[in-house]
PDB file of C-alpha atoms in Angstrom:
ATOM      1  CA  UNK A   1     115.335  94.693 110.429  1.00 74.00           C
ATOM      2  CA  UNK A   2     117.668  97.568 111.843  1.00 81.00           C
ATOM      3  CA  UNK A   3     116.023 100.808 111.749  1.00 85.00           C
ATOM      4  CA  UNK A   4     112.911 101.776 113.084  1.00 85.00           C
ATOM      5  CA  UNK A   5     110.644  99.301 112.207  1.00 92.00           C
ATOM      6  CA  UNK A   6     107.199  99.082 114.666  1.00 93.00           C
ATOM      7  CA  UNK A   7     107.039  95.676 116.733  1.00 95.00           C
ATOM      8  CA  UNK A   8     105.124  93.703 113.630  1.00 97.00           C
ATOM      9  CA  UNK A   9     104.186  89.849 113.454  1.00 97.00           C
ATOM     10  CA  UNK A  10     104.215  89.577 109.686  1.00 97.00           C
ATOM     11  CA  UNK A  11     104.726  91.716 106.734  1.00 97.00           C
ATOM     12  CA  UNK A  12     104.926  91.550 103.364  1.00 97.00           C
ATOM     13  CA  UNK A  13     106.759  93.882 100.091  1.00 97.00           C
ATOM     14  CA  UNK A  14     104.089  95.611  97.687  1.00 97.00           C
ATOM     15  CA  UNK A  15     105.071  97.834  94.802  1.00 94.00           C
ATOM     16  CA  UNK A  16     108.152 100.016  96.676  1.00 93.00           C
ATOM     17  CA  UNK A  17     107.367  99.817 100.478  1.00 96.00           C
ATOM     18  CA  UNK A  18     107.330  97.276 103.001  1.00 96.00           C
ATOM     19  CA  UNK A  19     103.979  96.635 104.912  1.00 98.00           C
ATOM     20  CA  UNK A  20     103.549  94.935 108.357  1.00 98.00           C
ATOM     21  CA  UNK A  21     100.722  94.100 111.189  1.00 98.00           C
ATOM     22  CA  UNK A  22     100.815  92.745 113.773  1.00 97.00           C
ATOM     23  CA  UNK A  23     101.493  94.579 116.602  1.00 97.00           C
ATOM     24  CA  UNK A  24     100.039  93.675 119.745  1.00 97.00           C
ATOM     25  CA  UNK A  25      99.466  97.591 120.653  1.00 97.00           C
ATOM     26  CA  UNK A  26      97.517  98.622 117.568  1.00 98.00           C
ATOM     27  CA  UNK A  27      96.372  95.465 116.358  1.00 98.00           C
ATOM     28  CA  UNK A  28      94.032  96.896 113.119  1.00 98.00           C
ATOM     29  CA  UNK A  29      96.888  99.079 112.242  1.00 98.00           C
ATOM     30  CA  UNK A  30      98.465  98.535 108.698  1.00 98.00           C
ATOM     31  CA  UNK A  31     101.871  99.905 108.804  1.00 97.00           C
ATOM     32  CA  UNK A  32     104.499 100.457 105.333  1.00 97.00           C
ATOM     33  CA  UNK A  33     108.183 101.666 105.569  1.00 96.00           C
ATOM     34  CA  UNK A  34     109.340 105.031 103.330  1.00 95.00           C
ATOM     35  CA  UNK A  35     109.724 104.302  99.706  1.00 94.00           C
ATOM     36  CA  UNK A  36     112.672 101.886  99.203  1.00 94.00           C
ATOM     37  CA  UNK A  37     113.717 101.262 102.024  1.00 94.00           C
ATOM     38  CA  UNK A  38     112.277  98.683 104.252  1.00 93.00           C
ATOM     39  CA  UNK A  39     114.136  99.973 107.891  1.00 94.00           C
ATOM     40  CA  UNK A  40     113.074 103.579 107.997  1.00 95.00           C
ATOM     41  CA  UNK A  41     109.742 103.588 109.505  1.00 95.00           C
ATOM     42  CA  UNK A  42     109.614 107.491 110.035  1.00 94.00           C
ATOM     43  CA  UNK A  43     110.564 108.917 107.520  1.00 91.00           C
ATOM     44  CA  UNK A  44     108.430 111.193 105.222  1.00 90.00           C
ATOM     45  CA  UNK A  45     107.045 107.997 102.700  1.00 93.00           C
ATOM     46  CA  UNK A  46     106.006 105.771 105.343  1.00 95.00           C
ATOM     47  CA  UNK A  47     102.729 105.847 107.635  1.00 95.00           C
ATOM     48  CA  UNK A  48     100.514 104.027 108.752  1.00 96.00           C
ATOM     49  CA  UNK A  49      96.527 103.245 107.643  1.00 97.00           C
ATOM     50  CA  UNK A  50      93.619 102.176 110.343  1.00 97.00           C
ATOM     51  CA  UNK A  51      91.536  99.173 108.992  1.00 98.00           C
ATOM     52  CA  UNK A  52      88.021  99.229 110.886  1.00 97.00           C
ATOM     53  CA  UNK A  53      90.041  99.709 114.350  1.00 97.00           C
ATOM     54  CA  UNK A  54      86.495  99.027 116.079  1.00 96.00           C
ATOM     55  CA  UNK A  55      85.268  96.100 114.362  1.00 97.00           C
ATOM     56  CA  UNK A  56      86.768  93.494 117.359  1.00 96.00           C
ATOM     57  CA  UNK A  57      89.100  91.423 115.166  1.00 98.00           C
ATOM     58  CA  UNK A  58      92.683  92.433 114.092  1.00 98.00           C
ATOM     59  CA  UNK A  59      95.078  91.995 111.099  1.00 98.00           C
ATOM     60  CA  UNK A  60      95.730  88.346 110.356  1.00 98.00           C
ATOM     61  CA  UNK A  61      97.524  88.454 107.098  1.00 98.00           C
ATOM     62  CA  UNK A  62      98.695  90.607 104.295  1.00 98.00           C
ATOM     63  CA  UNK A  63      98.970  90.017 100.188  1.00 98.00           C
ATOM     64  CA  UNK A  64     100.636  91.310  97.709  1.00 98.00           C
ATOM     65  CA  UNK A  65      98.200  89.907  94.036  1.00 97.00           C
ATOM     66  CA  UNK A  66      97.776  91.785  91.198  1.00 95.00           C
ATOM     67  CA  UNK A  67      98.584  95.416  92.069  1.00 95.00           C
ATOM     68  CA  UNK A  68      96.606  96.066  95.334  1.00 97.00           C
ATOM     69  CA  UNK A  69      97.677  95.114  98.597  1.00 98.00           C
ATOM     70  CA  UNK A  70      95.180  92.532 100.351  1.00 98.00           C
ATOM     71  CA  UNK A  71      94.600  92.841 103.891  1.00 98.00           C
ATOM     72  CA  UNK A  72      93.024  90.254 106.131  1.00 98.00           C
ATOM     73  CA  UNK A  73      91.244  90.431 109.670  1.00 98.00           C
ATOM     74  CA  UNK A  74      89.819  88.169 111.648  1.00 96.00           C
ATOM     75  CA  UNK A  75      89.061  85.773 113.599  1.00 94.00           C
ATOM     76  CA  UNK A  76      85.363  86.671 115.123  1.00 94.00           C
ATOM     77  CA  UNK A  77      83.750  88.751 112.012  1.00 95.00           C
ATOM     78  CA  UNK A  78      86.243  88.754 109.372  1.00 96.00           C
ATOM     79  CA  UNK A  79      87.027  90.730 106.865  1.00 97.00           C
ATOM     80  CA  UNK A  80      89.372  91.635 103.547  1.00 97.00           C
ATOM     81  CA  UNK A  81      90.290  95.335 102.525  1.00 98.00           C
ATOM     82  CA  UNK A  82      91.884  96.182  99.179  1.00 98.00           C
ATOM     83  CA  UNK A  83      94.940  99.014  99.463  1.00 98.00           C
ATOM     84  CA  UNK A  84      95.073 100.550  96.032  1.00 97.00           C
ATOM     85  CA  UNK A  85      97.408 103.111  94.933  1.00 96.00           C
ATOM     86  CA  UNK A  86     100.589 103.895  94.183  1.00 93.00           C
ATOM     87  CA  UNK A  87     101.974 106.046  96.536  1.00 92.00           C
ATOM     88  CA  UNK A  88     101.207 107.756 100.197  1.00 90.00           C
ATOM     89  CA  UNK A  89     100.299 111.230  98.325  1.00 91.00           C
ATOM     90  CA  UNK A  90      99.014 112.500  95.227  1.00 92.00           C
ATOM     91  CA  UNK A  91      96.243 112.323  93.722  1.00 93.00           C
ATOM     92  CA  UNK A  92      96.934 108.422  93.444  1.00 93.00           C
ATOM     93  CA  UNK A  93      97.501 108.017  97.074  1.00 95.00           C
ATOM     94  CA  UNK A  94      96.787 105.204  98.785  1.00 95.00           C
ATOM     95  CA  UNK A  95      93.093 104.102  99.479  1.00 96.00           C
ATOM     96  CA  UNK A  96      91.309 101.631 101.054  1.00 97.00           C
ATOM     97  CA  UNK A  97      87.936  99.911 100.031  1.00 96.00           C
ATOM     98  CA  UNK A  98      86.235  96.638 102.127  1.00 97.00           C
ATOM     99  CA  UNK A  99      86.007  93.882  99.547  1.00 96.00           C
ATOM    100  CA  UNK A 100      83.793  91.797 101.746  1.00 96.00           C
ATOM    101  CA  UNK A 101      82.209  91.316 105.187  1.00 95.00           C
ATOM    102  CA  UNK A 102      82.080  87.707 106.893  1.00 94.00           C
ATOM    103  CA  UNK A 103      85.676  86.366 105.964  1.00 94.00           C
ATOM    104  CA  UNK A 104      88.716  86.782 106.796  1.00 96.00           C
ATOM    105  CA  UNK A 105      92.366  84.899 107.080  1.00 97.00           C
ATOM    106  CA  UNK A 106      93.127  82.677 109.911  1.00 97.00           C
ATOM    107  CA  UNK A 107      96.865  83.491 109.705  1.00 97.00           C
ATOM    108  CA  UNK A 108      99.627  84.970 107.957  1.00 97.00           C
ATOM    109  CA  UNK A 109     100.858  82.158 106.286  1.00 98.00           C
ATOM    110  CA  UNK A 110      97.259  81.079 105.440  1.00 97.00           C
ATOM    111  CA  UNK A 111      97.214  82.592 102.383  1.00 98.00           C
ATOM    112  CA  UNK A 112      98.560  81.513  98.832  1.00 98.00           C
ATOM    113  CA  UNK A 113      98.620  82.329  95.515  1.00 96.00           C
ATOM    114  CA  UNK A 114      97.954  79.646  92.930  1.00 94.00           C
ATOM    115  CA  UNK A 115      97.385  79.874  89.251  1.00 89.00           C
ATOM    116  CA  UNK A 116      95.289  83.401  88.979  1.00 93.00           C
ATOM    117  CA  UNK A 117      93.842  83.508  92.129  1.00 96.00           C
ATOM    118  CA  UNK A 118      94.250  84.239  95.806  1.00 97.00           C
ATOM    119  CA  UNK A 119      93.179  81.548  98.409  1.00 97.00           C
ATOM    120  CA  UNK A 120      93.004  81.775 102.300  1.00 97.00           C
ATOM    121  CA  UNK A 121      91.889  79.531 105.086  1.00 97.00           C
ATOM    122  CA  UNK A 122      89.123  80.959 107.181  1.00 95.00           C
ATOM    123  CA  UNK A 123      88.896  80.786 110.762  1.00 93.00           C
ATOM    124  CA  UNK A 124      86.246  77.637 110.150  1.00 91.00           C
ATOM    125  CA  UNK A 125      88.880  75.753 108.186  1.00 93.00           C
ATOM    126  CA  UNK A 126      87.321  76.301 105.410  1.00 94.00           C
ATOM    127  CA  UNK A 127      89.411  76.667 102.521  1.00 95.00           C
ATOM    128  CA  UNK A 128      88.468  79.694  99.962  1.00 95.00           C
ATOM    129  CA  UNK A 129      89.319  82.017  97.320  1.00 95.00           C
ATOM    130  CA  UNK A 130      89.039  85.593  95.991  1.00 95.00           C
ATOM    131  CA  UNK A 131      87.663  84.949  92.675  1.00 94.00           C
ATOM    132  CA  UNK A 132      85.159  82.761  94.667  1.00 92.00           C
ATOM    133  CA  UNK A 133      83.751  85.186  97.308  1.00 91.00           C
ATOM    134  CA  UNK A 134      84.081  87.729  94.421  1.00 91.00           C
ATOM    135  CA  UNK A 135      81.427  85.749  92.522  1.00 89.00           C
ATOM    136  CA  UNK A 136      79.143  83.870  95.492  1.00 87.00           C
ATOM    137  CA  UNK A 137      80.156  86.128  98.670  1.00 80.00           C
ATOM    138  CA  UNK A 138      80.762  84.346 101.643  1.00 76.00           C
ATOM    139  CA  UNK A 139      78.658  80.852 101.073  1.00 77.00           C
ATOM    140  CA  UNK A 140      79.831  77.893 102.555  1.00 70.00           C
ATOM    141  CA  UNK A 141      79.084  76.077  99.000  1.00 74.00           C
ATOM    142  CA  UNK A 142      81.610  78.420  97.540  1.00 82.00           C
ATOM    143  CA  UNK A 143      84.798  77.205  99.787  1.00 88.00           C
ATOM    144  CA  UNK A 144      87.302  75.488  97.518  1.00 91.00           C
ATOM    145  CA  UNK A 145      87.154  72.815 100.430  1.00 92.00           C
ATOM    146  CA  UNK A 146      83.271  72.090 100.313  1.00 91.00           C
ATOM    147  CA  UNK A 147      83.594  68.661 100.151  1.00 92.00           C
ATOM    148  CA  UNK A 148      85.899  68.363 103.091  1.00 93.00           C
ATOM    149  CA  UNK A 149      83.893  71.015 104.545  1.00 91.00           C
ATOM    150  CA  UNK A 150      82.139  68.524 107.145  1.00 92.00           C
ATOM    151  CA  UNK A 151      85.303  67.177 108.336  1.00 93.00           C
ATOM    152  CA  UNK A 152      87.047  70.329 108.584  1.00 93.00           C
ATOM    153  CA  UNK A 153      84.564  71.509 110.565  1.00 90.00           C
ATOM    154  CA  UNK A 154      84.447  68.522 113.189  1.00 92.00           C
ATOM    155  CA  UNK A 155      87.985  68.330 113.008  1.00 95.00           C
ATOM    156  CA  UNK A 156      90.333  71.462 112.951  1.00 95.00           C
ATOM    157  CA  UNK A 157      91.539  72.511 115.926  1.00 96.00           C
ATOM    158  CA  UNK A 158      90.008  76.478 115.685  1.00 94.00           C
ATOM    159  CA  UNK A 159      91.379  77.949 118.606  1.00 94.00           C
ATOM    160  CA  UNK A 160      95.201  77.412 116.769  1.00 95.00           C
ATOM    161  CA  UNK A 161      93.984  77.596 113.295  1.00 95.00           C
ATOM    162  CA  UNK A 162      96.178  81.303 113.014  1.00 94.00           C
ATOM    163  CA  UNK A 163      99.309  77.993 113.032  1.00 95.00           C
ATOM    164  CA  UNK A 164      98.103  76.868 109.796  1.00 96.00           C
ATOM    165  CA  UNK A 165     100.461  76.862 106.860  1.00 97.00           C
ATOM    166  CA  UNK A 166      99.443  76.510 103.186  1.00 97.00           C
ATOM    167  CA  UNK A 167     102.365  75.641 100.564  1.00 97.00           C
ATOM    168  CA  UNK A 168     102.081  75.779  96.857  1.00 97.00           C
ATOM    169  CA  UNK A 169     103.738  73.258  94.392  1.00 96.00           C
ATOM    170  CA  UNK A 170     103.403  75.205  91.245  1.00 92.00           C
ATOM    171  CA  UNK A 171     105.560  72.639  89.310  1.00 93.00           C
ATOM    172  CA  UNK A 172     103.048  69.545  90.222  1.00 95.00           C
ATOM    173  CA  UNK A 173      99.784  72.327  90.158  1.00 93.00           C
ATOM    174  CA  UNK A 174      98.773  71.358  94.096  1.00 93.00           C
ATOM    175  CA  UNK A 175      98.250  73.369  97.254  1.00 96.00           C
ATOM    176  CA  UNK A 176      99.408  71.526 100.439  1.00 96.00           C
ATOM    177  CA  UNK A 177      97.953  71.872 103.720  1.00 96.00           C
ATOM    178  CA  UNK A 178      98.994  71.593 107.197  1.00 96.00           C
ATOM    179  CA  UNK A 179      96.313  72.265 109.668  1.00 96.00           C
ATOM    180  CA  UNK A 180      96.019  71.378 113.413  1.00 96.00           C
ATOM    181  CA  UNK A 181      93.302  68.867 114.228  1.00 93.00           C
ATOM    182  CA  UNK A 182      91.151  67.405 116.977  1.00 84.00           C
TER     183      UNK A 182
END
């Protein structure tokens, strides 16, 4: 991007702004551009927002599903945040609430959306989903990939698991996985 734009890894577009992490620097810091324009950095609609800067893990990916922003740390504790708002004043300013402890994203293009739901690889190679933790937290039995959960486990490479892609086929209704093994 020209502009101003901080030194991010990944970003994503939510309602008006542009939002990034990444950067090696400030690595829990949550970054969006000014209103509408995704290379000013500075000016007076853009900021930044500190997501549990002491917890030991960092941003690992970013989602824009179903009106709130989704934001992803990991890979030691792990953790997802919900951005909600509309705006970076007002009395429907931005705000951020932890959705759950003990999962996270392994990387930013580890996370999909497929039919109504969010999923995510976790830095065990387990394969999961929003409504899922939503309803049994973060249970092993839960994981989308529970069956496979054994071999994911004893296979997947978890010290490059942040290289893992996910790629939906919406027209054939499948999620495709590439994940580094052994």
């Amino acid at each position: 991007l020209a502009g101003t734009p901080p030194n991010f890894a990944f970003s994503c577009r939510h309602k008006n702004w542009h939002w990034a992490a990444g950067v090696d620097s400030a690595p829990s810091t949550l970054y969006y551009s000014a209103q509408l324009d995704p290379e000013d950095w500075t000016g007076g609609t853009s900021g930044s927002i500190s997501i549990d800067p002491n917890d030991g893990d960092h941003i690992t990916a970013l989602a824009s599903y179903k009106n709130e922003l989704w934001v992803f740390k990991g890979p030691y504790k792990g953790s997802i945040h919900r951005i909600t708002g509309n705006s970076n004043t007002g009395s429907n300013a931005w705000a951020r609430t932890k959705f759950i402890d003990g999962l996270g994203c392994a990387g930013p293009n580890c996370v999909f959306q497929f039919s109504d739901d969010l999923g995510f690889i976790w830095s065990d190679g387990s394969i999961r989903s929003l409504k899922a933790t939503a309803a049994f937290g973060d249970f092993s039995e839960a994981a989308l990939s529970r069956p496979l959960n054994r071999w994911l486990s004893d296979r997947v490479n978890k010290t490059n698991l942040d290289r893992a892609t996910a790629a939906v086929d919406e027209g054939n209704g499948y999620v495709a996985f590439a994940l580094p093994i052994d």
